[in-house]
Short mmCIF file of C-alpha atoms in Angstrom, two decimals:
data_model
loop_
_atom_site.label_atom_id
_atom_site.label_comp_id
_atom_site.label_asym_id
_atom_site.label_seq_id
_atom_site.Cartn_x
_atom_site.Cartn_y
_atom_site.Cartn_z
CA ALA A 1 99.46 -172.57 45.67
CA GLN A 2 98.75 -173.43 41.57
CA LYS A 3 97.13 -176.90 40.81
CA ILE A 4 96.16 -178.32 37.14
CA THR A 5 93.51 -181.02 36.94
CA GLN A 6 93.41 -183.44 34.37
CA THR A 7 90.50 -185.74 35.75
CA GLN A 8 90.72 -188.52 32.22
CA PRO A 9 93.97 -190.94 32.23
CA GLY A 10 92.78 -191.98 29.06
CA MET A 11 90.27 -191.03 26.50
CA PHE A 12 89.19 -192.79 23.39
CA VAL A 13 87.97 -191.05 19.68
CA GLN A 14 86.64 -192.41 16.17
CA GLU A 15 88.68 -191.16 13.46
CA LYS A 16 86.90 -187.72 11.76
CA GLU A 17 85.07 -187.40 14.91
CA ALA A 18 85.92 -184.12 17.87
CA VAL A 19 86.93 -184.39 21.54
CA THR A 20 87.32 -182.72 24.40
CA LEU A 21 89.71 -183.00 26.94
CA ASP A 22 88.75 -181.39 30.21
CA CYS A 23 91.39 -179.15 32.73
CA THR A 24 90.64 -177.80 35.61
CA TYR A 25 92.81 -174.94 37.27
CA ASP A 26 93.50 -172.99 40.89
CA THR A 27 95.53 -170.04 41.38
CA SER A 28 94.86 -166.91 42.92
CA ASP A 29 97.21 -165.12 40.48
CA GLN A 30 94.91 -162.35 38.30
CA SER A 31 97.12 -162.37 35.34
CA TYR A 32 98.44 -166.56 33.96
CA GLY A 33 98.62 -168.42 30.64
CA LEU A 34 96.96 -171.65 30.02
CA PHE A 35 98.51 -173.96 27.14
CA TRP A 36 98.00 -177.48 25.92
CA TYR A 37 101.02 -179.60 24.47
CA LYS A 38 101.07 -183.17 23.26
CA GLN A 39 103.43 -185.47 23.47
CA PRO A 40 103.81 -188.31 20.48
CA SER A 41 105.07 -191.48 21.82
CA SER A 42 108.20 -190.43 20.56
CA GLY A 43 108.86 -187.97 23.70
CA GLU A 44 108.86 -184.66 21.93
CA MET A 45 106.72 -181.43 24.09
CA ILE A 46 104.50 -180.01 21.24
CA PHE A 47 102.95 -176.30 22.24
CA LEU A 48 99.26 -176.61 20.15
CA ILE A 49 97.73 -173.46 21.76
CA TYR A 50 97.55 -170.48 24.49
CA GLN A 51 94.62 -168.83 26.07
CA GLY A 52 95.65 -165.81 28.56
CA SER A 53 93.07 -164.98 31.11
CA TYR A 54 92.32 -161.77 30.34
CA ASP A 55 90.86 -163.00 26.77
CA GLU A 56 87.36 -162.87 26.71
CA GLN A 57 88.05 -165.11 23.01
CA ASN A 58 88.59 -168.30 23.27
CA ALA A 59 91.75 -169.42 21.44
CA THR A 60 91.61 -171.55 18.29
CA GLU A 61 94.61 -172.92 16.45
CA GLY A 62 93.82 -174.68 12.67
CA ARG A 63 91.60 -178.07 14.40
CA TYR A 64 92.29 -177.14 18.09
CA SER A 65 90.04 -174.94 20.19
CA LEU A 66 90.36 -173.67 24.01
CA ASN A 67 86.97 -173.83 25.66
CA PHE A 68 88.00 -171.40 28.52
CA GLN A 69 85.68 -170.65 31.42
CA LYS A 70 87.13 -168.14 33.63
CA ALA A 71 84.06 -168.65 36.24
CA ARG A 72 84.32 -172.72 36.26
CA LYS A 73 88.13 -172.59 36.24
CA SER A 74 88.42 -174.61 33.00
CA ALA A 75 90.63 -174.52 30.45
CA ASN A 76 89.30 -177.68 28.17
CA LEU A 77 91.04 -178.74 24.71
CA VAL A 78 88.53 -179.00 21.56
CA ILE A 79 89.99 -181.38 18.74
CA SER A 80 87.64 -181.29 15.62
CA ALA A 81 88.17 -184.20 12.82
CA SER A 82 90.28 -186.60 15.11
CA GLN A 83 93.18 -187.92 13.19
CA LEU A 84 95.43 -190.95 14.11
CA GLY A 85 98.27 -188.81 14.08
CA ASP A 86 95.99 -187.07 17.29
CA SER A 87 97.00 -190.49 18.95
CA ALA A 88 99.32 -188.80 21.92
CA MET A 89 99.46 -187.60 25.32
CA TYR A 90 97.82 -184.10 25.95
CA PHE A 91 98.94 -182.06 28.89
CA CYS A 92 97.21 -178.97 29.85
CA ALA A 93 99.96 -176.22 31.88
CA MET A 94 99.20 -173.15 33.43
CA ARG A 95 101.90 -170.08 33.42
CA GLY A 96 101.73 -167.72 36.65
CA GLY A 97 104.78 -167.47 38.70
CA LYS A 98 105.50 -171.00 37.61
CA LEU A 99 104.51 -173.51 34.95
CA ILE A 100 103.30 -176.37 35.82
CA PHE A 101 101.63 -179.06 34.12
CA GLY A 102 98.68 -181.47 34.66
CA GLN A 103 98.91 -185.33 34.97
CA GLY A 104 97.82 -185.36 31.42
CA THR A 105 95.22 -187.16 29.34
CA GLU A 106 95.69 -190.08 26.80
CA LEU A 107 94.10 -189.64 23.63
CA SER A 108 93.02 -192.97 21.71
CA VAL A 109 91.82 -192.25 17.94
CA LYS A 110 90.76 -194.92 16.21
CA PRO A 111 90.15 -195.94 12.67
CA ASP B 1 112.90 -177.97 15.64
CA SER B 2 112.08 -176.13 18.75
CA GLY B 3 115.26 -173.82 18.94
CA VAL B 4 115.88 -175.49 22.57
CA THR B 5 119.12 -177.77 22.60
CA GLN B 6 119.63 -180.12 25.08
CA THR B 7 122.48 -182.62 25.47
CA PRO B 8 123.11 -186.11 26.15
CA LYS B 9 119.66 -186.82 24.55
CA HIS B 10 121.00 -190.37 26.16
CA LEU B 11 123.20 -191.40 29.07
CA ILE B 12 123.59 -193.94 31.26
CA THR B 13 125.03 -194.27 34.80
CA ALA B 14 125.63 -195.58 37.60
CA THR B 15 123.89 -195.24 40.81
CA GLY B 16 126.10 -193.50 43.13
CA GLN B 17 127.27 -191.03 40.45
CA ARG B 18 126.80 -187.29 39.15
CA VAL B 19 125.22 -186.25 36.11
CA THR B 20 124.98 -183.30 34.43
CA LEU B 21 122.38 -182.36 31.62
CA ARG B 22 122.91 -179.13 29.06
CA CYS B 23 120.01 -176.84 28.00
CA SER B 24 120.74 -174.35 25.72
CA PRO B 25 117.68 -172.46 24.96
CA ARG B 26 116.38 -170.72 21.59
CA SER B 27 117.91 -167.38 21.00
CA GLY B 28 116.76 -164.26 22.95
CA ASP B 29 114.36 -166.52 25.66
CA LEU B 30 115.57 -165.53 29.01
CA SER B 31 113.64 -167.73 30.74
CA VAL B 32 114.68 -171.70 31.44
CA TYR B 33 112.81 -174.52 33.17
CA TRP B 34 113.53 -178.14 34.42
CA TYR B 35 111.26 -180.91 34.38
CA GLN B 36 111.19 -184.90 35.30
CA GLN B 37 109.06 -187.00 33.78
CA SER B 38 109.27 -190.34 34.94
CA LEU B 39 107.53 -193.55 33.14
CA ASP B 40 104.20 -192.69 32.56
CA GLN B 41 104.18 -189.43 34.23
CA GLY B 42 103.55 -185.99 34.20
CA LEU B 43 105.58 -183.62 34.60
CA GLN B 44 106.79 -182.60 37.41
CA PHE B 45 108.50 -179.22 37.69
CA LEU B 46 111.92 -178.47 39.51
CA ILE B 47 113.21 -175.39 38.83
CA HIS B 48 112.99 -171.87 37.02
CA TYR B 49 115.38 -169.49 36.27
CA TYR B 50 115.54 -166.21 34.68
CA ASN B 51 117.88 -163.67 33.53
CA GLY B 52 120.49 -166.09 35.53
CA GLU B 53 118.67 -166.00 38.72
CA GLU B 54 116.49 -168.64 40.27
CA ARG B 55 113.07 -167.80 40.45
CA ALA B 56 111.10 -170.80 41.47
CA LYS B 57 111.85 -173.83 42.84
CA GLY B 58 109.49 -177.14 42.43
CA ASN B 59 109.38 -180.52 44.12
CA ILE B 60 113.98 -180.40 43.26
CA LEU B 61 115.56 -183.04 45.30
CA GLU B 62 118.43 -181.59 47.54
CA ARG B 63 120.87 -183.86 45.62
CA PHE B 64 119.84 -182.17 42.36
CA SER B 65 121.17 -178.33 41.50
CA ALA B 66 120.43 -176.19 38.99
CA GLN B 67 122.39 -172.77 37.35
CA GLN B 68 121.74 -170.50 34.29
CA PHE B 69 125.21 -169.19 32.83
CA PRO B 70 125.43 -165.65 31.71
CA ASP B 71 125.17 -166.41 28.07
CA LEU B 72 121.54 -168.00 29.31
CA HIS B 73 122.24 -171.84 28.91
CA SER B 74 121.37 -174.18 31.82
CA GLU B 75 122.69 -176.96 34.06
CA LEU B 76 120.94 -179.79 35.89
CA ASN B 77 123.59 -181.38 38.27
CA LEU B 78 122.20 -184.57 39.78
CA SER B 79 124.50 -186.44 41.93
CA SER B 80 124.19 -189.50 44.24
CA LEU B 81 122.12 -191.11 41.79
CA GLU B 82 119.59 -193.58 42.51
CA LEU B 83 117.54 -195.93 40.21
CA GLY B 84 114.27 -193.70 40.79
CA ASP B 85 116.03 -190.89 39.10
CA SER B 86 115.87 -192.29 36.17
CA ALA B 87 113.43 -190.32 33.72
CA LEU B 88 113.04 -188.51 31.00
CA TYR B 89 113.98 -184.61 31.43
CA PHE B 90 112.95 -181.63 29.99
CA CYS B 91 113.80 -177.86 29.78
CA ALA B 92 111.70 -174.94 28.31
CA SER B 93 112.73 -171.78 27.42
CA THR B 94 110.52 -168.46 27.48
CA LEU B 95 111.04 -165.04 27.18
CA GLY B 96 109.85 -164.76 30.04
CA HIS B 97 106.61 -163.19 30.08
CA GLN B 98 103.18 -165.14 31.18
CA ASN B 99 101.62 -164.72 27.93
CA THR B 100 104.09 -166.29 25.93
CA GLU B 101 104.33 -170.51 25.19
CA ALA B 102 106.85 -172.60 26.29
CA PHE B 103 109.71 -174.63 24.07
CA PHE B 104 110.86 -177.47 24.92
CA GLY B 105 113.94 -179.08 24.58
CA GLN B 106 114.05 -182.85 23.18
CA GLY B 107 114.54 -184.24 26.64
CA THR B 108 117.42 -186.10 27.92
CA ARG B 109 116.54 -189.28 29.02
CA LEU B 110 118.42 -190.72 32.06
CA THR B 111 119.19 -194.43 32.78
CA VAL B 112 120.30 -195.35 36.45
CA VAL B 113 121.47 -198.48 36.50
#
């Protein structure tokens, strides 16, 4: 069975600092994809970054990077130079047979 | 704009009623996923369709059903509604491969009174 775990219900970060949001997963699939989505207070789900299970390099998209440690089954999201607009819920997701999501981490960026 | 269209955006209905939520995927996407997000909750996977066929089921209640039509749009039917069914319902579409992101619609906010 697939499972995604986000252990940080809420996080605070100072503006312009970096922050790491944790995500661990469990799957017996050999091929899978890992994703991060952002959900601002307006409710829409915004795709941020993708990492394939066979990708050897960590994915990066602008200020977002995914710290992928396959042996540890972790896929942490790193946001560099936090901005006030980064305040939102962040969801880690995994796609094998299904596309499942973790419970989310609420990030608050302080000015 | 993700290219995924969900209608209606808002829906208020009474307990015991039946509603239908509609999702039009991005052009070319074959997979449609449905999710339920209750207040302060994560996204609960309901069901996945690929090219008209059901591929996976999550914790979908028996009162709920879905289908994907030949033109690839999908409908989620919720019947005998209860107060606890009030939630944001999302659909997401993707091409069908594991290494492609899913694009989400804006969601339908269902309120059962």
